[in-house]
Short mmCIF file of C-alpha atoms in Angstrom, two decimals:
data_model
loop_
_atom_site.label_atom_id
_atom_site.label_comp_id
_atom_site.label_asym_id
_atom_site.label_seq_id
_atom_site.Cartn_x
_atom_site.Cartn_y
_atom_site.Cartn_z
CA MET A 1 -87.53 -52.23 -45.95
CA PHE A 2 -87.15 -50.87 -49.61
CA ASP A 3 -89.52 -51.28 -52.38
CA PHE A 4 -88.10 -52.49 -55.54
CA SER A 5 -90.72 -51.15 -57.63
CA VAL A 6 -89.38 -47.97 -57.39
CA VAL A 7 -86.89 -48.92 -59.41
CA THR A 8 -89.11 -51.33 -62.28
CA LYS A 9 -91.75 -48.43 -62.42
CA TRP A 10 -88.93 -45.50 -63.06
CA PHE A 11 -86.92 -47.38 -65.47
CA ASP A 12 -90.61 -48.01 -67.38
CA ALA A 13 -91.65 -44.49 -67.28
CA LEU A 14 -88.13 -44.12 -68.80
CA LEU A 15 -88.85 -45.98 -71.61
CA ARG A 16 -91.92 -44.89 -72.69
CA GLN A 17 -91.95 -41.16 -71.61
CA THR A 18 -88.17 -39.88 -71.56
CA CYS A 19 -87.78 -42.20 -74.67
CA GLY A 20 -91.12 -42.05 -76.80
CA LEU A 21 -91.02 -45.88 -77.27
CA SER A 22 -94.07 -47.09 -77.60
CA ASN A 23 -95.73 -49.76 -75.51
CA PHE A 24 -94.37 -53.12 -77.57
CA TRP A 25 -91.09 -51.57 -77.79
CA ALA A 26 -91.43 -50.97 -73.93
CA VAL A 27 -92.26 -54.43 -72.82
CA LEU A 28 -90.02 -56.13 -75.22
CA ILE A 29 -86.88 -54.04 -73.89
CA GLU A 30 -88.15 -54.51 -70.21
CA CYS A 31 -88.44 -58.80 -70.70
CA VAL A 32 -85.34 -59.21 -72.66
CA ILE A 33 -83.69 -57.29 -69.39
CA VAL A 34 -85.15 -59.17 -66.77
CA GLY A 35 -84.52 -62.41 -68.99
CA LEU A 36 -81.28 -62.02 -68.89
CA ILE A 37 -81.06 -61.04 -65.33
CA VAL A 38 -82.67 -64.39 -64.36
CA LEU A 39 -80.17 -66.21 -66.48
CA THR A 40 -77.23 -64.48 -64.90
CA LEU A 41 -78.45 -65.00 -61.51
CA TYR A 42 -79.05 -68.85 -62.28
CA ALA A 43 -75.80 -69.96 -63.84
CA LEU A 44 -73.66 -67.47 -60.78
CA ILE A 45 -75.69 -69.16 -58.13
CA ALA A 46 -75.21 -72.53 -59.78
CA MET A 47 -71.96 -71.86 -59.73
CA PHE A 48 -71.89 -71.11 -56.42
CA MET A 49 -73.58 -74.02 -54.99
CA ILE A 50 -71.11 -76.21 -56.90
CA TYR A 51 -68.52 -75.06 -54.74
CA PHE A 52 -70.36 -74.27 -51.73
CA GLU A 53 -71.37 -77.93 -52.12
CA ARG A 54 -67.77 -79.44 -52.31
CA LYS A 55 -66.79 -77.68 -49.25
CA VAL A 56 -70.02 -78.70 -47.38
CA CYS A 57 -69.39 -82.39 -48.29
CA ALA A 58 -65.28 -81.95 -47.36
CA PHE A 59 -66.46 -80.35 -44.15
CA PHE A 60 -68.35 -83.60 -42.87
CA GLN A 61 -65.76 -85.61 -44.34
CA CYS A 62 -62.89 -83.74 -42.99
CA ARG A 63 -61.09 -82.93 -45.59
CA LEU A 64 -60.32 -79.89 -47.57
CA GLY A 65 -62.12 -79.77 -50.57
CA PRO A 66 -60.78 -77.74 -53.90
CA MET A 67 -57.90 -76.45 -52.92
CA ARG A 68 -55.61 -75.58 -56.09
CA VAL A 69 -57.19 -73.58 -58.89
CA GLY A 70 -57.18 -70.03 -57.22
CA LYS A 71 -57.09 -69.10 -53.24
CA TRP A 72 -58.93 -71.82 -51.60
CA GLY A 73 -59.88 -73.36 -54.96
CA ILE A 74 -62.39 -70.44 -55.79
CA PHE A 75 -61.76 -70.28 -59.78
CA GLN A 76 -62.19 -74.52 -59.22
CA VAL A 77 -65.66 -74.14 -60.52
CA VAL A 78 -64.94 -71.38 -63.33
CA ALA A 79 -62.08 -74.53 -64.89
CA ASP A 80 -64.97 -76.59 -64.46
CA VAL A 81 -67.33 -74.70 -66.37
CA VAL A 82 -64.56 -73.68 -69.41
CA LYS A 83 -63.97 -77.79 -69.63
CA MET A 84 -67.63 -78.47 -70.28
CA LEU A 85 -68.15 -75.66 -72.66
CA ILE A 86 -65.58 -77.18 -74.91
CA LYS A 87 -66.02 -81.06 -74.03
CA GLU A 88 -67.54 -82.73 -77.93
CA ILE A 89 -70.98 -83.51 -77.28
CA PHE A 90 -71.33 -87.32 -79.14
CA GLY A 91 -74.40 -89.06 -80.11
CA VAL A 92 -75.55 -92.30 -79.18
CA ASP A 93 -76.28 -95.48 -81.56
CA ARG A 94 -79.92 -95.87 -81.87
CA SER A 95 -81.29 -93.22 -79.54
CA ASP A 96 -84.23 -91.00 -80.15
CA LYS A 97 -82.08 -88.12 -81.87
CA PHE A 98 -85.36 -86.14 -81.07
CA LEU A 99 -86.41 -86.71 -77.54
CA TYR A 100 -82.57 -87.50 -76.49
CA THR A 101 -81.50 -83.70 -78.09
CA LEU A 102 -85.38 -82.27 -76.03
CA ALA A 103 -84.56 -84.19 -73.11
CA PRO A 104 -81.85 -81.62 -71.13
CA PHE A 105 -83.86 -78.82 -72.48
CA LEU A 106 -87.06 -80.04 -70.78
CA THR A 107 -85.21 -80.22 -67.43
CA ILE A 108 -83.31 -76.50 -67.47
CA ILE A 109 -86.68 -75.05 -68.73
CA ALA A 110 -88.90 -76.50 -65.37
CA SER A 111 -85.56 -75.18 -63.51
CA VAL A 112 -85.44 -71.75 -64.90
CA GLY A 113 -89.17 -71.23 -64.88
CA THR A 114 -89.92 -71.94 -61.34
CA PHE A 115 -86.40 -70.36 -60.05
CA SER A 116 -88.10 -67.39 -61.52
CA PHE A 117 -90.90 -67.14 -59.15
CA LEU A 118 -88.67 -67.06 -55.83
CA PRO A 119 -89.28 -63.28 -54.58
CA TRP A 120 -86.20 -61.96 -53.33
CA ASN A 121 -86.90 -58.31 -51.89
CA LYS A 122 -90.29 -56.42 -51.95
CA GLY A 123 -91.19 -55.54 -55.36
CA ALA A 124 -88.19 -57.55 -56.85
CA VAL A 125 -90.28 -60.94 -58.52
CA VAL A 126 -90.00 -61.65 -61.91
CA LEU A 127 -93.41 -63.90 -61.74
CA ASP A 128 -95.80 -62.74 -59.14
CA PHE A 129 -99.25 -64.09 -60.22
CA ASN A 130 -102.32 -64.86 -58.36
CA VAL A 131 -102.19 -68.46 -58.59
CA GLY A 132 -98.12 -68.59 -57.90
CA VAL A 133 -97.95 -71.96 -55.77
CA PHE A 134 -100.58 -73.90 -58.44
CA MET A 135 -98.17 -71.94 -61.29
CA VAL A 136 -94.81 -73.16 -59.41
CA THR A 137 -96.13 -77.10 -59.19
CA ALA A 138 -97.25 -77.05 -62.59
CA ILE A 139 -94.10 -76.04 -64.17
CA SER A 140 -91.74 -78.16 -61.63
CA SER A 141 -94.02 -80.72 -62.94
CA ILE A 142 -91.90 -80.43 -66.41
CA GLY A 143 -89.10 -81.41 -65.40
CA VAL A 144 -90.37 -85.32 -64.65
CA LEU A 145 -90.97 -85.16 -68.19
CA GLY A 146 -87.30 -84.44 -69.01
CA VAL A 147 -86.08 -87.64 -66.67
CA ILE A 148 -88.45 -89.98 -68.20
CA LEU A 149 -87.53 -88.67 -72.32
CA SER A 150 -83.43 -88.49 -70.89
CA GLY A 151 -83.71 -92.38 -70.00
CA TRP A 152 -85.98 -93.37 -72.78
CA GLY A 153 -84.13 -91.60 -75.79
CA SER A 154 -80.64 -93.03 -74.78
CA ASN A 155 -81.39 -95.90 -75.84
CA ASN A 156 -79.15 -97.09 -72.60
CA LYS A 157 -81.05 -99.81 -70.36
CA TYR A 158 -79.28 -98.56 -67.03
CA SER A 159 -80.63 -94.71 -68.13
CA VAL A 160 -84.26 -96.61 -68.58
CA VAL A 161 -84.31 -97.68 -64.98
CA SER A 162 -82.70 -94.74 -63.62
CA ALA A 163 -85.62 -92.36 -65.37
CA MET A 164 -88.31 -94.99 -64.21
CA ARG A 165 -86.86 -94.30 -60.72
CA GLY A 166 -86.56 -91.28 -60.61
CA ALA A 167 -90.11 -90.87 -62.31
CA VAL A 168 -91.74 -92.88 -59.81
CA GLN A 169 -90.18 -91.27 -56.89
CA MET A 170 -90.78 -87.24 -58.59
CA ILE A 171 -94.44 -87.84 -58.62
CA SER A 172 -95.00 -89.97 -55.81
CA TYR A 173 -93.99 -86.95 -53.28
CA GLU A 174 -95.13 -84.30 -55.27
CA ILE A 175 -98.43 -84.70 -53.24
CA SER A 176 -96.28 -84.36 -50.39
CA LEU A 177 -95.16 -81.22 -51.58
CA GLY A 178 -97.97 -79.94 -53.12
CA LEU A 179 -100.04 -80.92 -49.46
CA CYS A 180 -97.53 -78.99 -47.86
CA MET A 181 -98.55 -75.82 -49.59
CA VAL A 182 -101.92 -75.77 -49.70
CA THR A 183 -101.32 -76.38 -46.02
CA ALA A 184 -100.00 -72.79 -46.35
CA VAL A 185 -102.45 -71.31 -48.79
CA ILE A 186 -105.08 -72.08 -46.00
CA LEU A 187 -103.35 -70.27 -43.50
CA CYS A 188 -102.74 -67.13 -45.64
CA GLY A 189 -105.84 -67.58 -47.81
CA SER A 190 -103.30 -66.67 -50.91
CA MET A 191 -102.02 -68.43 -53.51
CA GLN A 192 -100.16 -65.55 -54.69
CA LEU A 193 -96.47 -65.44 -52.89
CA SER A 194 -96.27 -61.71 -52.37
CA ASP A 195 -99.34 -61.76 -50.29
CA ILE A 196 -97.96 -64.97 -48.23
CA ILE A 197 -94.96 -62.62 -47.44
CA GLY A 198 -97.51 -60.16 -46.90
CA VAL A 199 -99.36 -62.71 -43.92
CA GLN A 200 -95.58 -62.54 -42.58
CA THR A 201 -94.50 -59.46 -42.20
CA GLY A 202 -95.02 -58.11 -38.56
CA PRO A 203 -93.93 -59.38 -34.50
CA TRP A 204 -94.06 -63.14 -34.46
CA ARG A 205 -95.66 -63.95 -37.68
CA TRP A 206 -93.36 -66.05 -39.62
CA LEU A 207 -95.73 -68.85 -41.05
CA ILE A 208 -93.89 -71.43 -38.65
CA ILE A 209 -94.53 -69.62 -35.36
CA GLN A 210 -98.07 -68.31 -36.44
CA GLY A 211 -99.32 -71.71 -37.54
CA HIS A 212 -98.16 -73.54 -34.62
CA ILE A 213 -98.00 -77.12 -34.83
CA PRO A 214 -99.74 -77.88 -38.28
CA VAL A 215 -97.40 -75.90 -40.03
CA ILE A 216 -94.20 -77.10 -38.21
CA ILE A 217 -95.01 -80.79 -39.53
CA ALA A 218 -95.57 -79.17 -43.19
CA PHE A 219 -91.92 -77.04 -42.85
CA LEU A 220 -90.19 -80.16 -41.76
CA ILE A 221 -92.21 -82.68 -44.75
CA PHE A 222 -92.10 -79.59 -47.31
CA LEU A 223 -87.97 -80.33 -46.44
CA ILE A 224 -87.99 -84.26 -46.90
CA ALA A 225 -90.24 -84.23 -49.43
CA GLY A 226 -88.77 -81.56 -52.03
CA ASN A 227 -84.67 -82.96 -51.28
CA ALA A 228 -86.38 -85.91 -52.93
CA GLU A 229 -88.47 -84.16 -55.48
CA ALA A 230 -84.60 -82.60 -56.60
CA ASN A 231 -83.47 -86.16 -56.52
CA ARG A 232 -80.64 -85.20 -53.96
CA GLY A 233 -79.21 -87.69 -51.62
CA PRO A 234 -80.41 -88.98 -49.35
CA PHE A 235 -83.11 -90.13 -52.55
CA ASP A 236 -80.77 -90.32 -55.00
CA LEU A 237 -81.31 -93.72 -55.95
CA ALA A 238 -82.19 -92.59 -59.57
CA GLU A 239 -78.08 -91.92 -60.17
CA ALA A 240 -76.53 -94.71 -57.78
CA GLU A 241 -73.19 -95.21 -59.36
CA SER A 242 -73.08 -98.53 -57.71
CA GLU A 243 -75.86 -99.55 -59.43
CA LEU A 244 -76.49 -97.36 -63.13
CA THR A 245 -73.17 -95.28 -63.48
CA ALA A 246 -74.38 -91.61 -64.04
CA GLY A 247 -78.29 -92.38 -64.25
CA TYR A 248 -80.66 -91.28 -66.33
CA HIS A 249 -77.75 -89.27 -68.33
CA THR A 250 -75.33 -91.42 -68.50
CA GLU A 251 -75.46 -90.97 -72.36
CA TYR A 252 -75.08 -87.27 -72.04
CA SER A 253 -71.81 -84.96 -72.55
CA GLY A 254 -71.04 -81.58 -73.12
CA MET A 255 -73.89 -79.15 -72.19
CA GLY A 256 -76.01 -81.47 -71.98
CA PHE A 257 -74.75 -83.17 -68.73
CA GLY A 258 -73.90 -79.71 -67.79
CA TYR A 259 -77.89 -78.53 -68.22
CA PHE A 260 -79.15 -81.41 -66.18
CA TYR A 261 -76.01 -80.48 -63.45
CA LEU A 262 -77.08 -77.07 -63.25
CA ALA A 263 -81.04 -78.09 -62.89
CA GLU A 264 -80.04 -80.08 -60.11
CA TYR A 265 -78.51 -77.56 -58.23
CA LEU A 266 -81.22 -74.38 -59.23
CA ASN A 267 -83.71 -77.33 -58.12
CA LEU A 268 -82.02 -77.35 -54.66
CA VAL A 269 -82.24 -73.95 -54.58
CA VAL A 270 -86.13 -73.73 -55.62
CA ILE A 271 -86.79 -75.75 -53.03
CA SER A 272 -84.98 -73.70 -50.29
CA GLY A 273 -86.12 -70.69 -51.44
CA LEU A 274 -89.78 -71.97 -51.48
CA ALA A 275 -89.18 -72.93 -48.46
CA ALA A 276 -88.14 -69.96 -46.89
CA THR A 277 -90.62 -67.54 -49.04
CA ILE A 278 -93.85 -69.80 -47.48
CA PHE A 279 -92.83 -70.77 -43.77
CA LEU A 280 -90.02 -68.52 -43.21
CA GLY A 281 -90.79 -65.05 -43.90
CA GLY A 282 -89.46 -64.72 -47.08
CA TRP A 283 -87.63 -61.20 -47.50
CA ALA A 284 -89.39 -60.57 -44.38
CA PRO A 285 -87.34 -59.65 -40.89
CA LEU A 286 -87.18 -61.12 -37.96
CA ASN A 287 -89.38 -58.74 -35.76
CA ILE A 288 -90.06 -59.64 -32.22
CA GLY A 289 -92.16 -56.74 -31.19
CA ILE A 290 -89.57 -54.32 -29.87
CA SER A 291 -88.93 -51.51 -31.11
CA GLY A 292 -85.36 -51.23 -31.27
CA PHE A 293 -84.89 -54.75 -32.28
CA ASP A 294 -86.98 -54.19 -35.02
CA THR A 295 -85.86 -50.94 -36.34
CA VAL A 296 -82.31 -52.28 -36.53
CA MET A 297 -83.85 -55.60 -38.11
CA ASN A 298 -85.62 -53.21 -40.71
CA TYR A 299 -82.87 -51.67 -42.35
CA ILE A 300 -81.32 -55.06 -42.92
CA PRO A 301 -82.19 -55.08 -46.91
CA GLY A 302 -85.19 -57.74 -48.24
CA PHE A 303 -83.04 -59.73 -50.31
CA VAL A 304 -80.26 -60.39 -47.50
CA TRP A 305 -83.14 -61.70 -45.60
CA PHE A 306 -84.46 -63.82 -48.00
CA ALA A 307 -80.69 -65.18 -49.52
CA ALA A 308 -79.99 -66.25 -45.50
CA LYS A 309 -82.78 -68.08 -45.16
CA THR A 310 -82.64 -70.09 -48.24
CA LEU A 311 -78.63 -70.50 -47.71
CA LEU A 312 -79.91 -71.75 -44.19
CA VAL A 313 -82.14 -74.34 -45.88
CA ILE A 314 -80.16 -75.29 -48.35
CA TRP A 315 -77.22 -75.94 -45.80
CA VAL A 316 -79.57 -78.03 -43.86
CA LEU A 317 -80.53 -80.28 -46.75
CA MET A 318 -76.84 -81.04 -47.69
CA TRP A 319 -76.21 -82.05 -44.02
CA ALA A 320 -78.88 -84.51 -44.29
CA ARG A 321 -77.40 -85.29 -47.88
CA TRP A 322 -73.55 -85.93 -46.74
CA THR A 323 -75.35 -87.64 -43.18
CA PHE A 324 -77.85 -90.06 -44.12
CA PRO A 325 -77.21 -92.86 -46.37
CA ARG A 326 -79.18 -93.47 -49.73
CA LEU A 327 -82.69 -94.84 -49.90
CA ARG A 328 -84.22 -98.73 -51.17
CA ILE A 329 -86.44 -97.65 -54.63
CA ASP A 330 -89.30 -99.68 -51.83
CA GLN A 331 -88.09 -97.63 -48.87
CA ILE A 332 -88.61 -94.30 -51.19
CA LEU A 333 -91.81 -95.27 -51.90
CA THR A 334 -92.95 -96.39 -48.28
CA LEU A 335 -92.14 -93.10 -46.82
CA GLU A 336 -94.21 -91.14 -49.19
CA TRP A 337 -97.13 -93.74 -49.96
CA LYS A 338 -97.78 -94.67 -45.74
CA TYR A 339 -96.20 -91.90 -43.71
CA LEU A 340 -95.66 -88.50 -45.76
CA MET A 341 -99.25 -88.75 -47.29
CA PRO A 342 -101.15 -89.56 -44.61
CA CYS A 343 -99.50 -87.08 -42.07
CA MET A 344 -100.38 -84.37 -44.56
CA LEU A 345 -103.51 -85.02 -45.08
CA LEU A 346 -104.14 -84.76 -41.31
CA THR A 347 -102.17 -81.57 -41.08
CA LEU A 348 -104.22 -80.58 -44.01
CA THR A 349 -107.29 -81.30 -42.17
CA VAL A 350 -106.37 -80.00 -38.94
CA MET A 351 -105.23 -76.77 -40.72
CA THR A 352 -108.85 -76.09 -42.14
CA ALA A 353 -109.99 -76.56 -38.68
CA CYS A 354 -107.90 -74.25 -37.05
CA VAL A 355 -108.20 -71.68 -39.44
CA ALA A 356 -112.59 -72.04 -39.70
CA LEU A 357 -112.20 -71.77 -35.64
CA GLY A 358 -109.97 -69.13 -35.25
CA LEU A 359 -107.13 -70.71 -33.43
CA THR A 360 -104.38 -69.11 -34.73
CA LEU A 361 -102.35 -65.91 -34.01
#
């Protein structure tokens, strides 16, 4: 398995020793390059996700999806991006200008921040703190502020109702989401995402296998809570078109709306990437203890494993969106407070007991 830290160390030595740059300038150049890479990946993955969901939706509804702009419609998203970039940005009368303008930036900052924690390959992770799970949870909670401020700052009663729905849903499901990750942390003994993947390297070492039933339950609840956290169907009541038009971003146009649109799709990637990292081994290959098979699996690059696992989870969540009807607000909150959270508290207790008694693989 190739370690990308070899490349990063070589580039750092190139700047410091060959080019003779001081520590300040070397770190500054490295940060700028990493930032550009993250933003480029963010934009490209968002464009792919938009096209991918349109095709998945068309598949489930027995349609073709976009087919006109480019072969198989592959340039339809490019045309939409160009249209959004040149679209006029209008203001809203009697709105809170500062909050109205700030909300999309808070949403996109939270999305990019959590996206930066995804470990794509061994040695290829931008942010890898020893409290990584805690940091992901903390940064993702900033997105709730963007939802609330967008509704309040728009001075639109439909946007306010939508923002309240979205905020109460996201805050509620963050509890189950956090408990799922704490269950994995207890089993792995570390909050650092690279350490969590390290625990899962080896034959039959993916957490969903070695953690038995408690981790399987945590994985399923993580998918449900993550879907709700990203405001995706069937938990998209905040954007119910028949009731609230476009929801909390009704009054936004141009890239103001574009930021919300991008964040929604990238939040799906982040949730799926975290699920793949914590429960499915991340970039770790599937090893089963047979030397020939394991050797072939180890030749597959880590970023391919990570992308394949993430795409699999994304497809499952899209399948759920285009299969189940939208839930009412009372059903959404009942599911969380009466079923998912008590179930996760019990699962967390069982996992703690299993680790204390040494009952895991």
